[in-house]
PDB file of C-alpha atoms in Angstrom:
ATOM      1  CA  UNK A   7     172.276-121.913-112.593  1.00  0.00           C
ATOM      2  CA  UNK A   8     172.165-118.979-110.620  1.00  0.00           C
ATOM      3  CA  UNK A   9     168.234-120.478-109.187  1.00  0.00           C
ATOM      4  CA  UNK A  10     170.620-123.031-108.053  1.00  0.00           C
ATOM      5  CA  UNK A  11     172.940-121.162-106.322  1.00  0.00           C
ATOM      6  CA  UNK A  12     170.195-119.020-104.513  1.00  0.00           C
ATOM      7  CA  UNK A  13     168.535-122.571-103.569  1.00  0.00           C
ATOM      8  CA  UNK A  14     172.353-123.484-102.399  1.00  0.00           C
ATOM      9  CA  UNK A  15     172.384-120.438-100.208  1.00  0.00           C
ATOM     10  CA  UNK A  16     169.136-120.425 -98.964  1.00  0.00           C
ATOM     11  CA  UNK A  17     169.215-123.672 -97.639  1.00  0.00           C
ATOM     12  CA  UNK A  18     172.842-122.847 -95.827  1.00  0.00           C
ATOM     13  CA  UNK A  19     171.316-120.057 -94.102  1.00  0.00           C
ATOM     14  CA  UNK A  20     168.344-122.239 -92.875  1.00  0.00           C
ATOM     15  CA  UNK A  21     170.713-125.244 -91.977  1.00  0.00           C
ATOM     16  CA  UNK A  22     173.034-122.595 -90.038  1.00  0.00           C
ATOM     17  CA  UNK A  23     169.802-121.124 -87.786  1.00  0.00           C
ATOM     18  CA  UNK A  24     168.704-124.603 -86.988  1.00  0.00           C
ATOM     19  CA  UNK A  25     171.908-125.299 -84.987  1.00  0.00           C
ATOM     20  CA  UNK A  26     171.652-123.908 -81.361  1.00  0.00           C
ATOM     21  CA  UNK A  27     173.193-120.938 -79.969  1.00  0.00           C
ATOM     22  CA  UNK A  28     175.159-122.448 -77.120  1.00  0.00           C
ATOM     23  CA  UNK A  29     174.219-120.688 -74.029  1.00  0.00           C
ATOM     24  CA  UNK A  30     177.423-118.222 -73.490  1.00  0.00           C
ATOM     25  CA  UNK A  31     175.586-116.390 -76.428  1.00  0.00           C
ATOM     26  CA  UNK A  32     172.325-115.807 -76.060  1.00  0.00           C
ATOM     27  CA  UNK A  33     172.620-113.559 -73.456  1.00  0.00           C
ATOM     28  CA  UNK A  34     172.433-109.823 -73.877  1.00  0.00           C
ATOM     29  CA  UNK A  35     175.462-108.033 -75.041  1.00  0.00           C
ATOM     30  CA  UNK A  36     177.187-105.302 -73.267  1.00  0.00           C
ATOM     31  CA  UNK A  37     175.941-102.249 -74.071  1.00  0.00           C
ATOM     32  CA  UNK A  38     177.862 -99.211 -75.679  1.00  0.00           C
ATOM     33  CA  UNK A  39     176.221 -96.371 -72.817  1.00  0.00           C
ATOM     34  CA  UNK A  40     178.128 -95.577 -69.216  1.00  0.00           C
ATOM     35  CA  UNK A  41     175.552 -97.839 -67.175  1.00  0.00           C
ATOM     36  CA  UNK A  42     175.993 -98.979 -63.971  1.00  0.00           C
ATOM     37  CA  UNK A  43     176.565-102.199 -65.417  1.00  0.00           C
ATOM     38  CA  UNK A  44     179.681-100.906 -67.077  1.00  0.00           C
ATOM     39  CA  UNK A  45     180.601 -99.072 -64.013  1.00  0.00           C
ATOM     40  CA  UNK A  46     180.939-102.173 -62.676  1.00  0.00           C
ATOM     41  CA  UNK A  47     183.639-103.150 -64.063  1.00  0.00           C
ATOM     42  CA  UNK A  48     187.373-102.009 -62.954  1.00  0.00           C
ATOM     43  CA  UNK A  49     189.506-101.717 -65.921  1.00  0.00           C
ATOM     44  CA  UNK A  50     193.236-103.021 -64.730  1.00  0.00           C
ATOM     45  CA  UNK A  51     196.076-100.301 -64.493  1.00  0.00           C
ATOM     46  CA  UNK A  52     198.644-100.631 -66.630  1.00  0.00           C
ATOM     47  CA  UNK A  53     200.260-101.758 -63.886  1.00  0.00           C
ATOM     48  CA  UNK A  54     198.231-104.313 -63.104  1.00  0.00           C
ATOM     49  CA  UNK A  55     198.050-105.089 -66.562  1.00  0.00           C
ATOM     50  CA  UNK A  56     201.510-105.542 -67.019  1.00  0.00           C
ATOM     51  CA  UNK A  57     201.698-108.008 -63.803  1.00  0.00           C
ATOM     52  CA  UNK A  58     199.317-109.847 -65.635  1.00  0.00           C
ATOM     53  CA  UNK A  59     201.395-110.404 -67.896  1.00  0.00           C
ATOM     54  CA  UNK A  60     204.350-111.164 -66.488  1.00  0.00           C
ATOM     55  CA  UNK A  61     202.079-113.755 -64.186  1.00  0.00           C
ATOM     56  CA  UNK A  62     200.914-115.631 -67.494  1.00  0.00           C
ATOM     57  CA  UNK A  63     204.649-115.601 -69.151  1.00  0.00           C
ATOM     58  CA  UNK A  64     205.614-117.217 -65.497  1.00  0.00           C
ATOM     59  CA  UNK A  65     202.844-119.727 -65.392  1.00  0.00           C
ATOM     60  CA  UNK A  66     202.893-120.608 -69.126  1.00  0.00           C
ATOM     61  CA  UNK A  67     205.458-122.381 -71.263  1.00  0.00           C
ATOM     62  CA  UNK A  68     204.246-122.325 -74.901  1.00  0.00           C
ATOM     63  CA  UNK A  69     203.789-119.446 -77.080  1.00  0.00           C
ATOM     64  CA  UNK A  70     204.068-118.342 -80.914  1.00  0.00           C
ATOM     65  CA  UNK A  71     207.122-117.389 -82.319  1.00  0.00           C
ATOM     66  CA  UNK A  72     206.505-115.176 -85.400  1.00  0.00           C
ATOM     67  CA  UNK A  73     209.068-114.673 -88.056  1.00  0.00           C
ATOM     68  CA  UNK A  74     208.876-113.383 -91.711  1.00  0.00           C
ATOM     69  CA  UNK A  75     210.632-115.333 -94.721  1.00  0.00           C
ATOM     70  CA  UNK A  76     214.052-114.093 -96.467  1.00  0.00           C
ATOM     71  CA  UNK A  77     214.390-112.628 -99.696  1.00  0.00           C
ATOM     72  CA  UNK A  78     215.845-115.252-101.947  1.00  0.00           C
ATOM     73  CA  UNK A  79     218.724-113.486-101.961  1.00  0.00           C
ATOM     74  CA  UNK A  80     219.892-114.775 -98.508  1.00  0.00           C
ATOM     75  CA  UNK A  81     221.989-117.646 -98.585  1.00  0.00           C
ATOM     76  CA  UNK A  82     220.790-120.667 -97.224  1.00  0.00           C
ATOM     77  CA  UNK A  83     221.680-121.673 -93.633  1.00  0.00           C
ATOM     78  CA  UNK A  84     225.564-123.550 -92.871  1.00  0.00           C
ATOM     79  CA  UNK A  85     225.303-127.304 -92.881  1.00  0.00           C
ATOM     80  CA  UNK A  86     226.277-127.881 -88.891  1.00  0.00           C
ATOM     81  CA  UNK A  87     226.036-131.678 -89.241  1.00  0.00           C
ATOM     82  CA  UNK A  88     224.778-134.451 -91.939  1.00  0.00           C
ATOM     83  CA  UNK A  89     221.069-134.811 -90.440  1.00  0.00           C
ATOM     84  CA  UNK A  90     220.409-130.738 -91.574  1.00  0.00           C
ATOM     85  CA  UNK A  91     220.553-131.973 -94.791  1.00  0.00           C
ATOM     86  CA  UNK A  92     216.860-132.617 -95.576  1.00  0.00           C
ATOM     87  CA  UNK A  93     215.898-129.613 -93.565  1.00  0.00           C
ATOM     88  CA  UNK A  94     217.969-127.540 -95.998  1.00  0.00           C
ATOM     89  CA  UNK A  95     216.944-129.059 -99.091  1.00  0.00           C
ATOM     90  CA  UNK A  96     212.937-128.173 -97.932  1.00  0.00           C
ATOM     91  CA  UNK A  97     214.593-124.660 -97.610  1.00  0.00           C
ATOM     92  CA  UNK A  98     215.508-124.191-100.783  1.00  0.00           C
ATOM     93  CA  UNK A  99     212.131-125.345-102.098  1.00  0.00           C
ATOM     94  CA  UNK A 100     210.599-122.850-100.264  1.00  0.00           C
ATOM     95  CA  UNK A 101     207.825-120.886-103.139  1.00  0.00           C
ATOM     96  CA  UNK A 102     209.816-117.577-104.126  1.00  0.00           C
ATOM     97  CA  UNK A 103     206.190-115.694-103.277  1.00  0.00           C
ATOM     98  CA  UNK A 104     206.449-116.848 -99.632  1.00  0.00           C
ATOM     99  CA  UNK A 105     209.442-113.942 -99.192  1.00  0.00           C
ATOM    100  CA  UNK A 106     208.464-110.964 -96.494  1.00  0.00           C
ATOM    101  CA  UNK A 107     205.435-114.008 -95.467  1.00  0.00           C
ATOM    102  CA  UNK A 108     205.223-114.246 -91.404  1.00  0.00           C
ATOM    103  CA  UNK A 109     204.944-117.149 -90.207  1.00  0.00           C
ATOM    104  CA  UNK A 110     204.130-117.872 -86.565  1.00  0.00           C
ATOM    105  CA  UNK A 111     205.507-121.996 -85.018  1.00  0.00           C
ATOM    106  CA  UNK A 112     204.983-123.027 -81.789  1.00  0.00           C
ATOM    107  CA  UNK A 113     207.383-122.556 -79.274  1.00  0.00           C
ATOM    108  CA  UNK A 114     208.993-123.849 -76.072  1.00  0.00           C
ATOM    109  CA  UNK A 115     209.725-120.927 -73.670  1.00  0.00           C
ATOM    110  CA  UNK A 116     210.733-121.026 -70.053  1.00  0.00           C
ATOM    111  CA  UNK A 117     210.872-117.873 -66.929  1.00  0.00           C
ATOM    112  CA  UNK A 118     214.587-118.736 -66.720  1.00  0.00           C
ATOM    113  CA  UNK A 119     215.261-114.948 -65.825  1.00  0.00           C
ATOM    114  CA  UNK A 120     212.392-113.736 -64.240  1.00  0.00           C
ATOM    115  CA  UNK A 121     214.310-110.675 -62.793  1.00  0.00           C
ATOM    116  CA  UNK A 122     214.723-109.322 -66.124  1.00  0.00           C
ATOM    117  CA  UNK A 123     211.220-110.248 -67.718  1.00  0.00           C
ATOM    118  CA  UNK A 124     213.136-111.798 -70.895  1.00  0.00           C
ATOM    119  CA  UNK A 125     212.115-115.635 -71.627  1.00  0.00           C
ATOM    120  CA  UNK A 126     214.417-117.927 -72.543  1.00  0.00           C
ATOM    121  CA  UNK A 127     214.109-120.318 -76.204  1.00  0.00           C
ATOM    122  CA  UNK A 128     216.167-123.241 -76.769  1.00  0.00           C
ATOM    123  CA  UNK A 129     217.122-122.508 -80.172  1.00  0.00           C
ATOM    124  CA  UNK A 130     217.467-125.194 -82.733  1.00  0.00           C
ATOM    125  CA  UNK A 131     219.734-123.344 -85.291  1.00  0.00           C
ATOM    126  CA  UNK A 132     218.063-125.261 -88.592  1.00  0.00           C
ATOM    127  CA  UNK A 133     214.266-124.313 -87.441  1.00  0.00           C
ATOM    128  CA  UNK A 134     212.611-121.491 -89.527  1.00  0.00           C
ATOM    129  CA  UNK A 135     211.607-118.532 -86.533  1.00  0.00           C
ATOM    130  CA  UNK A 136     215.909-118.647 -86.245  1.00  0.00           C
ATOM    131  CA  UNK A 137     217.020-119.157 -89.949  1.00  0.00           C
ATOM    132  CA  UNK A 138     214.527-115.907 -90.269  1.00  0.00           C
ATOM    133  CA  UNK A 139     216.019-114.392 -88.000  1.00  0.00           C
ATOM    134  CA  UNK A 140     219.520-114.940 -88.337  1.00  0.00           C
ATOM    135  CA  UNK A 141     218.468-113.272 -91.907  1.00  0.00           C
ATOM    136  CA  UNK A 142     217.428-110.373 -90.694  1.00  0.00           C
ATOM    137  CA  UNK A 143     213.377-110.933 -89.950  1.00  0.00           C
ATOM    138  CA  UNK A 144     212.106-109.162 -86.726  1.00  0.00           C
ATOM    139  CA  UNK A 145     210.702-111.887 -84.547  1.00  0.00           C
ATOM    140  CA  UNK A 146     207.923-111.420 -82.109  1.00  0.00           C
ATOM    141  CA  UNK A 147     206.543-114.217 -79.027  1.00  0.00           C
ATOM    142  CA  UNK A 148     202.242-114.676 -78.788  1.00  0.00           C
ATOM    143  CA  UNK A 149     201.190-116.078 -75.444  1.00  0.00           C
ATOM    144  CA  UNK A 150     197.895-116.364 -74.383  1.00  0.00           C
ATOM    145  CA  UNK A 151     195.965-117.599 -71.240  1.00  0.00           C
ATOM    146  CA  UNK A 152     193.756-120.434 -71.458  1.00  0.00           C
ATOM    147  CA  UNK A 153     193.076-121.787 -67.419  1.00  0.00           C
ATOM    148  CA  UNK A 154     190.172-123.713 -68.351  1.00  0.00           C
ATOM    149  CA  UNK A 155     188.556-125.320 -71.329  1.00  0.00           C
ATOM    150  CA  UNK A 156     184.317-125.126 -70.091  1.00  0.00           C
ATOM    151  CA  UNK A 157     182.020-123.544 -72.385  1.00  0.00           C
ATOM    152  CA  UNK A 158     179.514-124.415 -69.849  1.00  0.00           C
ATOM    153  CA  UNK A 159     178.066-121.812 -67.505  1.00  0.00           C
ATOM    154  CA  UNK A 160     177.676-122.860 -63.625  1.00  0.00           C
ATOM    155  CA  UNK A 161     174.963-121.665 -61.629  1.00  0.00           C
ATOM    156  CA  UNK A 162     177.520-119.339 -59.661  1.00  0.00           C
ATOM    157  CA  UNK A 163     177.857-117.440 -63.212  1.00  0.00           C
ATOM    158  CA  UNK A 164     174.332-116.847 -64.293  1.00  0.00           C
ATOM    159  CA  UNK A 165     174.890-112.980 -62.825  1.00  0.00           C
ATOM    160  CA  UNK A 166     177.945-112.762 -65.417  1.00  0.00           C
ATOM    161  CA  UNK A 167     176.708-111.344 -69.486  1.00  0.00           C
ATOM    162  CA  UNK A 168     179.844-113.306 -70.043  1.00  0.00           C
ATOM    163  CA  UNK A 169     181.750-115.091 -67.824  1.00  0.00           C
ATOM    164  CA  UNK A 170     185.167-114.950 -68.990  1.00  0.00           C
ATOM    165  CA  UNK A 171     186.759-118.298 -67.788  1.00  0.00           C
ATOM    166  CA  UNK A 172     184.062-119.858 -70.344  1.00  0.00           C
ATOM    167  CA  UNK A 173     185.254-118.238 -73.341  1.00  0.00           C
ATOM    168  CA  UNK A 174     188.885-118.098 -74.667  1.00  0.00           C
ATOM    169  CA  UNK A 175     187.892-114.593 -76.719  1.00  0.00           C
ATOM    170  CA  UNK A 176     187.697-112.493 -73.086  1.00  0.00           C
ATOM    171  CA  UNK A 177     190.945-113.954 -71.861  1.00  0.00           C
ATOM    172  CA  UNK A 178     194.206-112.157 -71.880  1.00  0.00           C
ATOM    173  CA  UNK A 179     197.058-112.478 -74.620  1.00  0.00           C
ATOM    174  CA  UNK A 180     200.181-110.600 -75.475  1.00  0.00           C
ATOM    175  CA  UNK A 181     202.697-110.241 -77.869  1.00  0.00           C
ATOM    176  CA  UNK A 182     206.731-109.763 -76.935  1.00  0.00           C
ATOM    177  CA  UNK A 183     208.585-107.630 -79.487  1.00  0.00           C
ATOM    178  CA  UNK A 184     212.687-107.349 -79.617  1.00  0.00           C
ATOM    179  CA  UNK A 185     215.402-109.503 -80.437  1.00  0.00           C
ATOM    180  CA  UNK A 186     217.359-112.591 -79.469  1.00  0.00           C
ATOM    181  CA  UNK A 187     220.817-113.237 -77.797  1.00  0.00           C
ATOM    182  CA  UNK A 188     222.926-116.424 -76.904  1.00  0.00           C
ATOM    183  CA  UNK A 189     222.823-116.514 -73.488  1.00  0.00           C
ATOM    184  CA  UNK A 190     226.622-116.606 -72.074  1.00  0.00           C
ATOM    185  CA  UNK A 191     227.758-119.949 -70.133  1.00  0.00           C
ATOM    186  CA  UNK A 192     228.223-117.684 -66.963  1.00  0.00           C
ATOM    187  CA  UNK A 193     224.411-116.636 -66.899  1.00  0.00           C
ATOM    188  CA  UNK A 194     223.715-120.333 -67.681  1.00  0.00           C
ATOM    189  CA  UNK A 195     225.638-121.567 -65.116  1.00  0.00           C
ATOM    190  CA  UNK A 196     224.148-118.528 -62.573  1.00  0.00           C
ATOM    191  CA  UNK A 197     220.353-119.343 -63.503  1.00  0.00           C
ATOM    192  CA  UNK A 198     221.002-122.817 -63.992  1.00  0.00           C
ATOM    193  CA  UNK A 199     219.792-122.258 -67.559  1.00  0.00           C
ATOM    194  CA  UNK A 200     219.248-125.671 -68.516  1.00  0.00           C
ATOM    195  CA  UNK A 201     217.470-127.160 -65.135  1.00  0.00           C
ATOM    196  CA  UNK A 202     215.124-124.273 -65.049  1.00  0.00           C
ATOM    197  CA  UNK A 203     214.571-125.168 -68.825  1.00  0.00           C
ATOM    198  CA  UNK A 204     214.034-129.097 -68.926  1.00  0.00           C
ATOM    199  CA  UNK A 205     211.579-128.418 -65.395  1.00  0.00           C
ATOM    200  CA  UNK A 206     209.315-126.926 -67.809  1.00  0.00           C
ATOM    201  CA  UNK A 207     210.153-129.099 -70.933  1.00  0.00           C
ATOM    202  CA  UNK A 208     211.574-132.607 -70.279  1.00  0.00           C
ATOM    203  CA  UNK A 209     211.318-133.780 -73.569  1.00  0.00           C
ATOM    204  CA  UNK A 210     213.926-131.038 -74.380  1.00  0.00           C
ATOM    205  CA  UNK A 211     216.269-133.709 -73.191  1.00  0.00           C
ATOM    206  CA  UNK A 212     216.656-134.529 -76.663  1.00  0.00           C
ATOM    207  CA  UNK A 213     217.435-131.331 -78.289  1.00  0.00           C
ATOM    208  CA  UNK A 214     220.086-129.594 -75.537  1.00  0.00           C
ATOM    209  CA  UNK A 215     223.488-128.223 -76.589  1.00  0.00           C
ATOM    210  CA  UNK A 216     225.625-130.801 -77.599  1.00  0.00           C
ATOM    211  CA  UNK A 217     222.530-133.707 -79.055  1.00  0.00           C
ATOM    212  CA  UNK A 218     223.611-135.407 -81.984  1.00  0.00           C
ATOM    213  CA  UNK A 219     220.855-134.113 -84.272  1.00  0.00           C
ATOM    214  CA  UNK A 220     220.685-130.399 -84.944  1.00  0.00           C
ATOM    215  CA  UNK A 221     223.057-127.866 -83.220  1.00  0.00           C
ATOM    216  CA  UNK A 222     221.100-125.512 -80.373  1.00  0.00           C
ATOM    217  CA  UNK A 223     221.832-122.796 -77.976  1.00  0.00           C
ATOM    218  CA  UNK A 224     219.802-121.154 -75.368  1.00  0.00           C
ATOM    219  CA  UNK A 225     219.373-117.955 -76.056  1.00  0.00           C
ATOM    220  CA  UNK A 226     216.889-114.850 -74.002  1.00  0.00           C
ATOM    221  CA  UNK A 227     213.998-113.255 -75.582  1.00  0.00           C
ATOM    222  CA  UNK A 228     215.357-109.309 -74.677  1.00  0.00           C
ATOM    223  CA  UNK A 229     211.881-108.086 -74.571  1.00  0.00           C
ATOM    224  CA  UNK A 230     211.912-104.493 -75.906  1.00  0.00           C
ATOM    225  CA  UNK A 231     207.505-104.085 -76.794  1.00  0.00           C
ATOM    226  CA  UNK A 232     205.113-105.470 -75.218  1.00  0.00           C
ATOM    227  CA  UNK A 233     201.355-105.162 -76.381  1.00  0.00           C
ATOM    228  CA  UNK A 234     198.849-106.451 -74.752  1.00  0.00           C
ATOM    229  CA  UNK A 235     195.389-107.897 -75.561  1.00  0.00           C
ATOM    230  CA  UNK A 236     193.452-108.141 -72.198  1.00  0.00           C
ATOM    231  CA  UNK A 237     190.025-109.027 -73.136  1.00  0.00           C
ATOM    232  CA  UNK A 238     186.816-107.841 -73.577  1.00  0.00           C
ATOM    233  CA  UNK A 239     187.123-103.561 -73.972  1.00  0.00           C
ATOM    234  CA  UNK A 240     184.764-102.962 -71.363  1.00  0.00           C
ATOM    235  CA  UNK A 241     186.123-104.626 -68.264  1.00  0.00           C
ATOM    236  CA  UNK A 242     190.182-105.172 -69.689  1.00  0.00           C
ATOM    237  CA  UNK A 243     193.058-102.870 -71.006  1.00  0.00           C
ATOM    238  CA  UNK A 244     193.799-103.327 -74.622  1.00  0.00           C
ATOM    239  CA  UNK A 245     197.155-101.439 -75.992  1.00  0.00           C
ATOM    240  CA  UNK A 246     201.070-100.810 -75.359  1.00  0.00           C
ATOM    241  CA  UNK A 247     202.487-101.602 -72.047  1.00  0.00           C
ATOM    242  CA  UNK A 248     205.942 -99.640 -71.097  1.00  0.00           C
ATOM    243  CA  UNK A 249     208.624-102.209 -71.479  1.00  0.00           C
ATOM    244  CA  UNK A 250     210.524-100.028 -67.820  1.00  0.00           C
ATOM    245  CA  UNK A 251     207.214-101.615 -65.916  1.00  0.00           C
ATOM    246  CA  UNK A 252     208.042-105.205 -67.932  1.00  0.00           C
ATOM    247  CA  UNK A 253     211.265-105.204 -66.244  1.00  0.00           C
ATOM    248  CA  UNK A 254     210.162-103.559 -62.883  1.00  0.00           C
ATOM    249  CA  UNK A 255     207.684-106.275 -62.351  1.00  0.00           C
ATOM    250  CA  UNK A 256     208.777-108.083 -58.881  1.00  0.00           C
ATOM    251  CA  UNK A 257     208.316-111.282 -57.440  1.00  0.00           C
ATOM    252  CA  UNK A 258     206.116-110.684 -54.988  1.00  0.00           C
ATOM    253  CA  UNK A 259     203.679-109.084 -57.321  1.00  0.00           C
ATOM    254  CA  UNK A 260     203.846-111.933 -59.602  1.00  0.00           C
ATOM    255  CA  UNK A 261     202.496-113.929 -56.627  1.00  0.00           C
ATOM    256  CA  UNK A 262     200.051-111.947 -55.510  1.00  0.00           C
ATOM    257  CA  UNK A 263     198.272-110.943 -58.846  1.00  0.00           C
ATOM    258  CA  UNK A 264     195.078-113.420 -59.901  1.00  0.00           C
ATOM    259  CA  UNK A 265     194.092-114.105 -63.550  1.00  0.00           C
ATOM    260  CA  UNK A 266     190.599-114.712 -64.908  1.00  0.00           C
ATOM    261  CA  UNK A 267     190.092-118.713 -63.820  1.00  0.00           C
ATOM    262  CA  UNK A 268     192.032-118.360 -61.133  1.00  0.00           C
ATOM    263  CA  UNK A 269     190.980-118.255 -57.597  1.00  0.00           C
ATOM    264  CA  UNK A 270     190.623-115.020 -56.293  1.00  0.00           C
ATOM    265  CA  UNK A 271     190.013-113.147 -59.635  1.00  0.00           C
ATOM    266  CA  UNK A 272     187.593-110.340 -59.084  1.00  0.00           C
ATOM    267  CA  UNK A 273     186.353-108.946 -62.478  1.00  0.00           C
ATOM    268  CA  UNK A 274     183.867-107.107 -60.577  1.00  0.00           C
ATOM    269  CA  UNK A 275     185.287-104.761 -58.465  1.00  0.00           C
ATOM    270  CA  UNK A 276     186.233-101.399 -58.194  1.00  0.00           C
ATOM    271  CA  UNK A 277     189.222 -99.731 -57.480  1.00  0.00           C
ATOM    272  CA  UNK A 278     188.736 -98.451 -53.520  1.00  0.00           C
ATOM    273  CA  UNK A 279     189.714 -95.009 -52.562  1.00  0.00           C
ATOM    274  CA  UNK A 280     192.080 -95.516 -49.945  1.00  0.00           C
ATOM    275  CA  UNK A 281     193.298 -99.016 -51.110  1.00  0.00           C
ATOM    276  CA  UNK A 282     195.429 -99.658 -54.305  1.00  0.00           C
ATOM    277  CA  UNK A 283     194.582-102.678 -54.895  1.00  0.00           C
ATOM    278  CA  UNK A 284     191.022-104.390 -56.897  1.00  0.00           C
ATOM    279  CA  UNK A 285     188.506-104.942 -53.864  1.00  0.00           C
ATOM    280  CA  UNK A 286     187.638-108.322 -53.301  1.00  0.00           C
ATOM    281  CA  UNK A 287     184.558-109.760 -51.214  1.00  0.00           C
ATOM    282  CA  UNK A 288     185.218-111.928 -48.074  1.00  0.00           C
ATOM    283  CA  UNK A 289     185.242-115.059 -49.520  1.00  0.00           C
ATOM    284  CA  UNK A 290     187.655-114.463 -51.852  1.00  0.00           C
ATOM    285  CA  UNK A 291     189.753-112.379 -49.407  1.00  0.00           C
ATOM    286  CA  UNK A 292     189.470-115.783 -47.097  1.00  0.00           C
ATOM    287  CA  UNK A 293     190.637-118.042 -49.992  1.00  0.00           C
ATOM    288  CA  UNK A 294     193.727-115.703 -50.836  1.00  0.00           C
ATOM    289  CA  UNK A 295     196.038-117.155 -48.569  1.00  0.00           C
ATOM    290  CA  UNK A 296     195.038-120.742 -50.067  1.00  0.00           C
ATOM    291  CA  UNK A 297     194.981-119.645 -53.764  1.00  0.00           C
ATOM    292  CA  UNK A 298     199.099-118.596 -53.465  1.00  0.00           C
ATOM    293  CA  UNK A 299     199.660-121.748 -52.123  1.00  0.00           C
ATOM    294  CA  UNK A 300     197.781-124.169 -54.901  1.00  0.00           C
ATOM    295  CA  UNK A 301     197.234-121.539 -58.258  1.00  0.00           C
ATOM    296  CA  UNK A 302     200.648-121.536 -59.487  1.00  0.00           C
ATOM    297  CA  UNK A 303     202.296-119.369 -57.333  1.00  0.00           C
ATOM    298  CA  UNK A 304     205.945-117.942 -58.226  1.00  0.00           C
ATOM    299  CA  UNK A 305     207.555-120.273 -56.141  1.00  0.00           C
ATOM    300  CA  UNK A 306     205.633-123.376 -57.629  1.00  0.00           C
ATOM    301  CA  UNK A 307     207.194-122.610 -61.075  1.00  0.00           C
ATOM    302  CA  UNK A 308     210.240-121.421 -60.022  1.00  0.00           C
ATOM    303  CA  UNK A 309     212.863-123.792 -61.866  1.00  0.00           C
ATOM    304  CA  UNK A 310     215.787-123.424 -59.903  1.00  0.00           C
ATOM    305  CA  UNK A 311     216.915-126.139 -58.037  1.00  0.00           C
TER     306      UNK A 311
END
């Protein structure tokens, strides 16, 4: 038995270096010492950083909304109308071990209230992120940035060790921690809460205030911690950002800031003395004015009508 089992795993391992490395990893990794080649690289700000951010919550609309089950003690949620009843009845099937379990659902979001940085979630009362929370789980929001989906390298890249447009791992990803609040029907009616919403989601046709099949509200995201996951440690910032910068974050920088897979991104360059922004080369300073016009620029996603 056990000359089986080393057969087993022997021929795994052989099977498993047979398949081919795709390209994206054969090439040398970044190494630990203060090189030029590390010097390179220009780390963003926090700042920066946290315009990223706010750029990818503005140009996104999905994200993970993470929640941890009740004690059994909790009571089950209030029937609001006949069609929660098979919802509730899987609630109270849920496995008694599952209790203090995150769980992390998909999400619509929308930048309803981009002045304040806080996202707004069409809340469908019966769905588990707000039965969790209405029980007294923290919540948290996971969105990532994913521009592209090519694993394959271009000629133009062959200077990169790892071009990050090619590989999801070196993109940029946060998490929003804090809590959740109805929004009042005078800051719907000032946003225009719902149009900004179904812009970004018209399928959410189906599921506003007032559908016949499960009760909803919007309600904001009030983001009060923000961590963010920028990429690779060498060239990105990994850590807390300050939730006063969050909020601080203005339109106009939202415009002008460039993500990786973007046009205009510059992972390359270094911070000039006497300029505060990244340095870019010509051509990328000549395609700026043509990037805020076509890469998702504020105005683009702005849902207003």
């Amino acid at each position: 038995m056990k000359l089986l089992t080393t057969a087993t795993l022997l021929a795994a391992t052989a099977s498993a270096k047979s398949l081919r490395t795709p390209p994206i990893l054969l090439q040398e990794p970044i190494p630990n010492e203060p090189t030029q080649h590390n010097a390179d690289y220009h780390i963003p700000t926090i700042r920066e950083s946290t315009i990223m951010a706010r750029r990818i919550m503005h140009l996104s609309a999905l994200g993970t909304l993470v929640s941890t089950f009740p004690h059994a003690l909790h009571p089950p949620p209030i029937l609001a109308s006949d069609n929660d009843v098979d919802e509730v009845h899987a609630y109270e099937n849920r496995p008694e071990e599952m209790a203090g379990s995150p769980i992390g659902l998909m999400e619509y979001y929308a930048d309803c209230e981009p002045a304040t940085g806080n996202p707004t979630l069409l809340a469908i009362n019966i769905a588990t992120p707000y039965r969790n929370y209405a029980a007294g789980s923290n919540i948290s929001l996971q969105i990532r940035w994913w521009p592209t989906q090519n694993l394959k390298i271009d000629d133009d890249d062959a200077h990169e060790d790892i071009p990050t447009p090619h590989t999801p791992a070196a993109l940029p990803r946060f998490s929003l921690h804090g809590r959740l609040e109805p929004i009042p029907i005078k800051d719907l009616a000032a946003s225009l809460i719902p149009a900004c919403f179904m812009r970004a989601h018209p399928d959410s046709l189906l599921w506003q205030p007032g559908n016949d099949i499960h009760t909803s509200e919007y309600m904001r995201f009030v983001v009060e911690h923000i961590y963010w996951f920028g990429g690779f440690g060498d060239r990105a910032r990994i850590g807390w950002l300050p939730v006063e910068d969050w909020r601080s974050v203005t339109r106009e920088e939202v415009e002008a800031m460039s993500l990786p897979g973007e046009k205009g991104w510059r992972e390359r360059g270094l911070r000039s003395q006497d300029e505060p922004g990244m340095v870019q080369d010509d051509e990328e300073v000549e395609g700026e004015e043509e990037a805020e016009k076509t890469d998702g620029r504020w105005g683009a996603r702005d849902f207003r009508i």
